[in-house]
Amino acid sequence: MDFLIRKTLGIDLGTASCLVYKDGGIVVNEPSVVAVDADTDEVICIGKEAQGMIGRTPANIRTIRPLRDGVISQYNVTLSMLDYFIKQAFTKNGRVVFHPKPKVVVCIPSGITEVEERAVVDAAKNAGASEVFLIEEPVAAAIGAGIDISEPTGNMIVDIGGGTTDIAVIALDGVVVSESIKVAGDKFNEAVIKYVRSKYNVLIGEQTAERVKIEIGNVFRHNPYITKNYGGRCLAQGVPKNVTLSSAEMLEAMLGPIQSILDAICQVIERTPPELISDITRKGIVMTGGGANLKGFAELITEFTGIRTVVAKDPINCVAKGTGKSIGRLNLISEGSINVARPGSRQY
C-alpha cells in the first residue's frame, strides 16, 4: 500500500486552480491558467506566471483558462497544463527527480456527463498517467472535511468552487441526492463587474473583482461596515477612475448567483429522504470550497434553510485533501470508476 500511495496523485482539477496531493500533503497549488502564443498556439507559461499576465498581454499572447464551469473547454491546453502539474509534483529544486507514470485520482463535478468524464480520463492519460480514477467533488469535499461518509447517517455538503457548486447528501459511502450547478466563484466575480459597470459606469478587471469579493464581500450582516477604493476605467471618458465600494453593496451585487445556490440547496433538501433530513438537521450543513469563505454566506444559508451551516476547516483545500485521501480506496475498485468512495460504480 505504501508503494501505491507514493506512485499515486490526487488532483483537484478546478476551474480557478489546480491542486495536487502526494505523500500525505498538497505539493502543487497553482491557478488553472495558461498563456499561449496567439499565432502558433505554443504554450508560453502555466500557472502563477500565466495568471500574472491576465489583462496585461500584447496582442500576440493570450491567457486561457482551459476549464470552464468545472469541465474541459480546451482539450489540448488542458493536456499541457495537466502534464505540467504532474511533473511539478515530482520536481525538486527545479529538477524532475522522479517521474513515473503515476496512477491519478481526479476530482470532477457531480453533474458531469459521460463525454466530459471521458475527456478528463483521456487528458490525464495523455499527460502521463498510467491509470485514472474519478471521484465526485462533494464526496471528496466530505472526506477532506473529516466526515466519516461510511456511517449510515446523512451528511450534507455544499462545495462552492470556481466554476461549479456541488451540493450533495452523502451516506453509507455514496451520494443519495445531489445537484451540480454552473454557478460559483466565477459568477460572483462576473456579478461584481456587472454591478460596478451598471452603477458607476466603470469597468473593472476580473482580478480586481476577485479582490473586491475577498476583501469586502459580505452577503449577510455588514458589521463592521467596510468601504474601499478600487481602480478601473471610466466607460464614458475612457480614462482611469477610482470607485469606492462598500460591503453593503456586495449582497446587491451578487444576489443573482447567491439566490441560485440557495435555490439549489433547497431543491436537494426537498429530494432528501425524511430519515436523512433529521440527521442533517441535527448535524448541520458543511460548506467547502473557496466560496465558503465569502463572509456571511454560512449565516445566510442558516437563516434561509433553518439548518445550522458551518464552514469546514481549510475549506479551499478540502476537495484536494479528500481526493488524496481516497487513494487508499483504490484497491476496492476498477479503473475509471466515477466514485472511488463506492465500489461497484460505473466503469469505463
Coordinates of C-alpha atoms in Angstrom, one line a residue:
M1 CA 0.0 0.0 0.0
D2 CA 2.8 2.5 0.8
F3 CA 4.2 1.9 -2.7
L4 CA 0.8 2.5 -4.2
I5 CA 0.4 5.8 -2.3
R6 CA 3.9 7.0 -3.4
K7 CA 3.0 6.4 -7.0
T8 CA -0.4 7.9 -7.0
L9 CA -1.5 11.6 -7.2
G10 CA -4.8 13.1 -6.2
I11 CA -5.7 16.0 -8.5
D12 CA -8.4 18.7 -7.9
L13 CA -8.7 19.9 -11.4
G14 CA -10.6 23.1 -10.7
T15 CA -11.8 25.9 -12.9
A16 CA -9.9 28.5 -10.9
S17 CA -6.9 26.5 -9.6
C18 CA -5.4 23.0 -9.7
L19 CA -4.1 21.3 -6.5
V20 CA -2.1 18.1 -6.5
Y21 CA -1.9 15.8 -3.4
K22 CA 1.0 13.5 -2.9
D23 CA 2.6 11.7 0.0
G24 CA 0.1 13.0 2.5
G25 CA 0.1 16.7 1.5
I26 CA -0.6 19.2 -1.2
V27 CA 2.5 19.6 -3.3
V28 CA 1.1 21.8 -6.1
N29 CA -1.3 24.7 -5.8
E30 CA -1.4 26.9 -8.9
P31 CA -4.0 28.8 -11.0
S32 CA -5.6 26.9 -13.9
V33 CA -4.3 29.5 -16.3
V34 CA -2.2 29.0 -19.5
A35 CA -0.5 31.7 -21.6
V36 CA -0.2 30.8 -25.3
D37 CA 1.2 32.4 -28.4
A38 CA -1.8 33.6 -30.4
D39 CA 0.0 32.9 -33.7
T40 CA 1.4 29.4 -33.1
D41 CA -0.7 28.2 -30.2
E42 CA 2.5 27.3 -28.4
V43 CA 2.3 27.3 -24.6
I44 CA 4.4 30.0 -23.1
C45 CA 3.8 29.5 -19.4
I46 CA 1.4 27.9 -17.0
G47 CA 0.0 28.6 -13.5
K48 CA 1.1 31.5 -11.4
E49 CA 3.2 33.0 -14.1
A50 CA 0.4 32.9 -16.6
Q51 CA -2.1 34.3 -14.1
G52 CA 0.2 37.4 -13.7
M53 CA -0.3 38.1 -17.4
I54 CA -4.1 38.3 -17.3
G55 CA -5.2 41.7 -18.6
R56 CA -1.6 42.7 -19.4
T57 CA -0.6 40.8 -22.5
P58 CA 0.1 42.1 -26.0
A59 CA -2.0 41.0 -29.0
N60 CA 0.3 38.0 -29.8
I61 CA -0.2 36.4 -26.3
R62 CA -3.5 35.0 -24.9
T63 CA -4.2 33.9 -21.4
I64 CA -6.6 31.0 -21.3
R65 CA -8.5 29.2 -18.6
P66 CA -9.0 25.9 -20.3
L67 CA -11.5 24.7 -17.8
R68 CA -14.9 26.3 -17.7
D69 CA -17.8 25.5 -15.4
G70 CA -15.8 22.6 -14.0
V71 CA -15.2 20.8 -17.3
I72 CA -12.6 20.9 -20.1
S73 CA -13.4 23.5 -22.7
Q74 CA -10.0 23.4 -24.5
Y75 CA -8.6 19.9 -24.6
N76 CA -5.0 20.5 -25.9
V77 CA -4.4 23.4 -23.5
T78 CA -5.7 21.3 -20.6
L79 CA -3.4 18.4 -21.6
S80 CA -0.4 20.7 -21.5
M81 CA -1.5 22.1 -18.1
L82 CA -2.0 18.6 -16.6
D83 CA 1.3 17.4 -17.9
Y84 CA 3.0 20.4 -16.3
F85 CA 1.3 19.9 -12.9
I86 CA 2.0 16.2 -12.8
K87 CA 5.7 16.9 -13.5
Q88 CA 5.6 19.6 -10.8
A89 CA 4.6 17.0 -8.3
F90 CA 7.8 15.2 -8.9
T91 CA 10.1 18.3 -9.2
K92 CA 12.6 19.3 -6.5
N93 CA 14.8 22.3 -6.7
G94 CA 13.7 22.9 -10.3
R95 CA 14.5 19.4 -11.5
V96 CA 12.3 16.4 -12.1
V97 CA 13.8 14.0 -9.7
F98 CA 11.4 11.1 -10.3
H99 CA 8.7 10.9 -12.9
P100 CA 7.0 7.5 -13.1
K101 CA 3.7 7.0 -14.9
P102 CA 1.6 7.5 -11.7
K103 CA -1.9 6.4 -11.0
V104 CA -4.1 9.5 -10.8
V105 CA -7.3 10.2 -8.9
V106 CA -9.1 13.3 -10.5
C107 CA -11.9 15.1 -8.9
I108 CA -14.9 16.1 -11.1
P109 CA -18.3 17.8 -10.6
S110 CA -21.2 15.5 -9.7
G111 CA -23.2 16.7 -12.7
I112 CA -20.6 15.9 -15.3
T113 CA -21.7 14.0 -18.5
E114 CA -20.1 10.7 -19.6
V115 CA -18.5 12.6 -22.6
E116 CA -16.9 15.1 -20.2
E117 CA -15.8 12.2 -17.9
R118 CA -14.1 10.6 -20.9
A119 CA -12.3 13.8 -21.8
V120 CA -10.9 14.1 -18.3
V121 CA -9.7 10.5 -18.3
D122 CA -8.1 10.8 -21.8
A123 CA -6.4 14.1 -20.9
A124 CA -4.9 12.7 -17.7
K125 CA -3.7 9.5 -19.5
N126 CA -2.2 11.6 -22.4
A127 CA -0.5 13.7 -19.8
G128 CA 1.4 10.7 -18.4
A129 CA -1.0 8.9 -16.0
S130 CA -0.9 5.1 -16.1
E131 CA -4.4 4.7 -14.7
V132 CA -7.1 7.3 -14.0
F133 CA -9.8 7.2 -11.3
L134 CA -12.6 9.7 -10.9
I135 CA -14.2 11.0 -7.7
E136 CA -17.2 13.3 -7.4
E137 CA -16.4 16.7 -5.8
P138 CA -18.9 16.6 -2.9
V139 CA -17.6 13.1 -1.9
A140 CA -14.0 14.3 -2.0
A141 CA -15.0 17.5 -0.1
A142 CA -16.7 15.5 2.7
I143 CA -13.7 13.2 3.1
G144 CA -11.4 16.2 3.1
A145 CA -13.5 17.9 5.7
G146 CA -13.0 14.9 8.0
I147 CA -16.5 13.5 7.7
D148 CA -16.9 9.7 8.0
I149 CA -19.1 9.1 5.0
S150 CA -19.3 5.3 5.7
E151 CA -21.8 5.9 8.5
P152 CA -25.5 5.2 7.9
T153 CA -26.3 8.8 8.7
G154 CA -26.9 11.7 6.3
N155 CA -24.2 14.4 5.7
M156 CA -24.9 17.5 3.6
I157 CA -22.1 19.1 1.7
V158 CA -22.1 22.4 -0.2
D159 CA -18.9 22.8 -2.2
I160 CA -18.6 26.1 -3.9
G161 CA -15.6 26.1 -6.3
G162 CA -14.6 28.4 -9.1
G163 CA -16.9 27.0 -11.9
T164 CA -19.5 24.9 -10.2
T165 CA -21.3 24.5 -6.9
D166 CA -21.9 20.9 -5.9
I167 CA -24.5 20.1 -3.3
A168 CA -25.0 16.5 -2.0
V169 CA -26.4 14.4 0.7
I170 CA -24.0 11.5 1.4
A171 CA -24.5 8.4 3.5
L172 CA -23.1 4.8 3.5
D173 CA -20.2 5.8 1.2
G174 CA -22.5 7.1 -1.5
V175 CA -24.3 10.1 -2.8
V176 CA -28.0 9.8 -2.1
V177 CA -29.1 13.1 -3.6
S178 CA -27.1 15.7 -5.4
E179 CA -27.2 18.8 -7.6
S180 CA -24.5 20.5 -9.6
I181 CA -24.9 24.0 -10.9
K182 CA -22.6 26.1 -13.0
V183 CA -22.8 29.0 -10.6
A184 CA -19.8 29.6 -8.3
G185 CA -16.9 31.9 -7.7
D186 CA -16.5 33.0 -11.4
K187 CA -20.2 34.0 -11.4
F188 CA -19.7 36.1 -8.3
N189 CA -16.8 37.9 -10.0
E190 CA -18.9 38.5 -13.1
A191 CA -21.7 39.8 -11.0
V192 CA -19.4 42.3 -9.3
I193 CA -18.1 43.5 -12.6
K194 CA -21.6 43.9 -14.0
Y195 CA -22.7 45.8 -10.8
V196 CA -19.8 48.3 -10.9
R197 CA -20.3 48.9 -14.6
S198 CA -24.1 49.4 -14.2
K199 CA -24.0 51.6 -11.1
Y200 CA -20.8 53.6 -11.6
N201 CA -20.2 53.3 -15.3
V202 CA -16.7 52.0 -14.5
L203 CA -15.1 48.8 -15.9
I204 CA -13.0 46.7 -13.5
G205 CA -11.0 43.6 -14.4
E206 CA -11.5 40.0 -13.4
Q207 CA -8.7 40.1 -10.9
T208 CA -9.9 43.3 -9.3
A209 CA -13.4 41.8 -9.0
E210 CA -11.8 38.8 -7.2
R211 CA -10.1 41.2 -4.8
V212 CA -13.4 43.0 -4.1
K213 CA -15.1 39.8 -3.3
I214 CA -12.3 38.6 -0.9
E215 CA -11.6 42.0 0.8
I216 CA -15.1 43.5 1.3
G217 CA -17.5 40.8 0.1
N218 CA -20.3 40.2 2.6
V219 CA -23.7 38.7 2.0
F220 CA -25.3 38.9 5.4
R221 CA -24.9 41.4 8.2
H222 CA -22.4 44.2 7.4
N223 CA -20.8 44.7 10.8
P224 CA -18.4 46.3 10.5
Y225 CA -19.3 48.4 7.5
I226 CA -16.3 48.4 5.1
T227 CA -15.5 50.7 2.2
K228 CA -12.5 50.5 -0.1
N229 CA -11.3 52.2 -3.3
Y230 CA -10.7 50.2 -6.5
G231 CA -9.2 51.2 -9.8
G232 CA -11.0 50.8 -13.1
R233 CA -11.7 52.6 -16.4
C234 CA -14.4 55.2 -16.9
L235 CA -16.6 53.9 -19.8
A236 CA -17.8 57.4 -20.6
Q237 CA -14.4 59.1 -20.9
G238 CA -12.0 56.1 -21.3
V239 CA -9.7 57.3 -18.5
P240 CA -8.6 55.6 -15.3
K241 CA -11.1 56.2 -12.5
N242 CA -11.3 55.0 -8.8
V243 CA -14.6 53.8 -7.4
T244 CA -15.5 53.4 -3.7
L245 CA -17.3 50.2 -3.0
S246 CA -18.9 49.1 0.3
S247 CA -19.5 45.7 1.9
A248 CA -23.2 46.6 2.0
E249 CA -23.3 46.7 -1.8
M250 CA -22.0 43.2 -2.2
L251 CA -25.2 41.4 -1.4
E252 CA -27.0 43.5 -4.0
A253 CA -24.1 42.9 -6.5
M254 CA -24.0 39.1 -6.0
L255 CA -27.7 38.5 -5.3
G256 CA -28.3 36.6 -8.6
P257 CA -25.7 33.8 -8.1
I258 CA -26.3 33.7 -4.4
Q259 CA -30.0 33.1 -4.9
S260 CA -29.2 30.3 -7.5
I261 CA -27.1 28.5 -4.9
L262 CA -29.8 28.9 -2.2
D263 CA -32.4 27.5 -4.5
A264 CA -30.2 24.5 -5.4
I265 CA -29.7 23.8 -1.7
C266 CA -33.4 23.8 -1.1
Q267 CA -34.0 21.5 -4.1
V268 CA -31.6 19.0 -2.6
I269 CA -33.3 19.2 0.8
E270 CA -36.7 18.7 -0.8
R271 CA -35.5 15.5 -2.5
T272 CA -33.7 14.1 0.6
P273 CA -35.4 11.1 2.4
P274 CA -37.0 12.2 5.7
E275 CA -34.8 9.8 7.7
L276 CA -31.7 11.7 6.4
I277 CA -33.2 15.1 6.8
S278 CA -33.3 14.6 10.6
D279 CA -29.6 13.7 10.5
I280 CA -28.8 16.8 8.6
T281 CA -30.9 19.0 10.9
R282 CA -29.0 17.6 13.8
K283 CA -25.5 17.6 12.3
G284 CA -25.8 20.7 10.1
I285 CA -24.7 21.6 6.6
V286 CA -20.9 21.8 5.9
M287 CA -19.5 24.3 3.4
T288 CA -16.3 23.7 1.5
G289 CA -14.5 25.4 -1.5
G290 CA -13.3 28.9 -2.0
G291 CA -16.9 30.3 -2.0
A292 CA -17.3 29.1 1.6
N293 CA -15.0 31.9 2.7
L294 CA -17.4 34.6 1.4
K295 CA -18.3 36.5 4.5
G296 CA -21.8 35.9 5.8
F297 CA -22.6 33.0 3.4
A298 CA -22.9 30.3 6.1
E299 CA -25.1 32.6 8.2
L300 CA -27.3 33.3 5.2
I301 CA -27.8 29.6 4.4
T302 CA -28.6 29.0 8.1
E303 CA -31.3 31.7 8.0
F304 CA -32.6 30.7 4.6
T305 CA -32.9 26.9 5.4
G306 CA -33.3 26.9 9.1
I307 CA -30.4 24.3 9.3
R308 CA -27.2 25.3 11.1
T309 CA -24.4 25.8 8.5
V310 CA -20.7 25.7 9.2
V311 CA -17.6 26.3 7.2
A312 CA -15.1 23.3 7.2
K313 CA -11.6 23.8 8.4
D314 CA -9.4 24.8 5.5
P315 CA -12.3 24.8 3.0
I316 CA -10.3 25.7 -0.1
N317 CA -8.2 22.5 0.2
C318 CA -10.9 20.1 1.3
V319 CA -11.5 18.7 -2.2
A320 CA -7.8 18.2 -2.9
K321 CA -7.3 16.6 0.5
G322 CA -10.3 14.3 0.1
T323 CA -9.1 13.3 -3.4
G324 CA -5.7 12.4 -2.0
K325 CA -7.1 10.5 1.0
S326 CA -9.3 8.5 -1.4
I327 CA -6.1 6.9 -2.8
G328 CA -6.3 4.3 0.0
R329 CA -9.5 3.1 -1.5
L330 CA -8.1 2.3 -5.0
N331 CA -7.7 -1.4 -4.2
L332 CA -11.5 -1.6 -3.8
I333 CA -12.4 -0.5 -7.4
S334 CA -11.7 -0.8 -11.1
E335 CA -10.0 1.8 -13.2
G336 CA -12.4 4.6 -14.4
S337 CA -14.9 4.4 -11.6
I338 CA -16.9 7.5 -11.2
N339 CA -16.8 7.4 -7.4
V340 CA -13.9 5.9 -5.5
A341 CA -15.9 6.0 -2.4
R342 CA -18.4 3.5 -3.7
P343 CA -17.3 0.1 -5.0
G344 CA -19.2 -1.3 -8.0
S345 CA -19.9 2.1 -9.5
R346 CA -19.9 3.0 -13.2
Q347 CA -16.7 1.9 -15.0
Y348 CA -15.1 2.6 -18.4

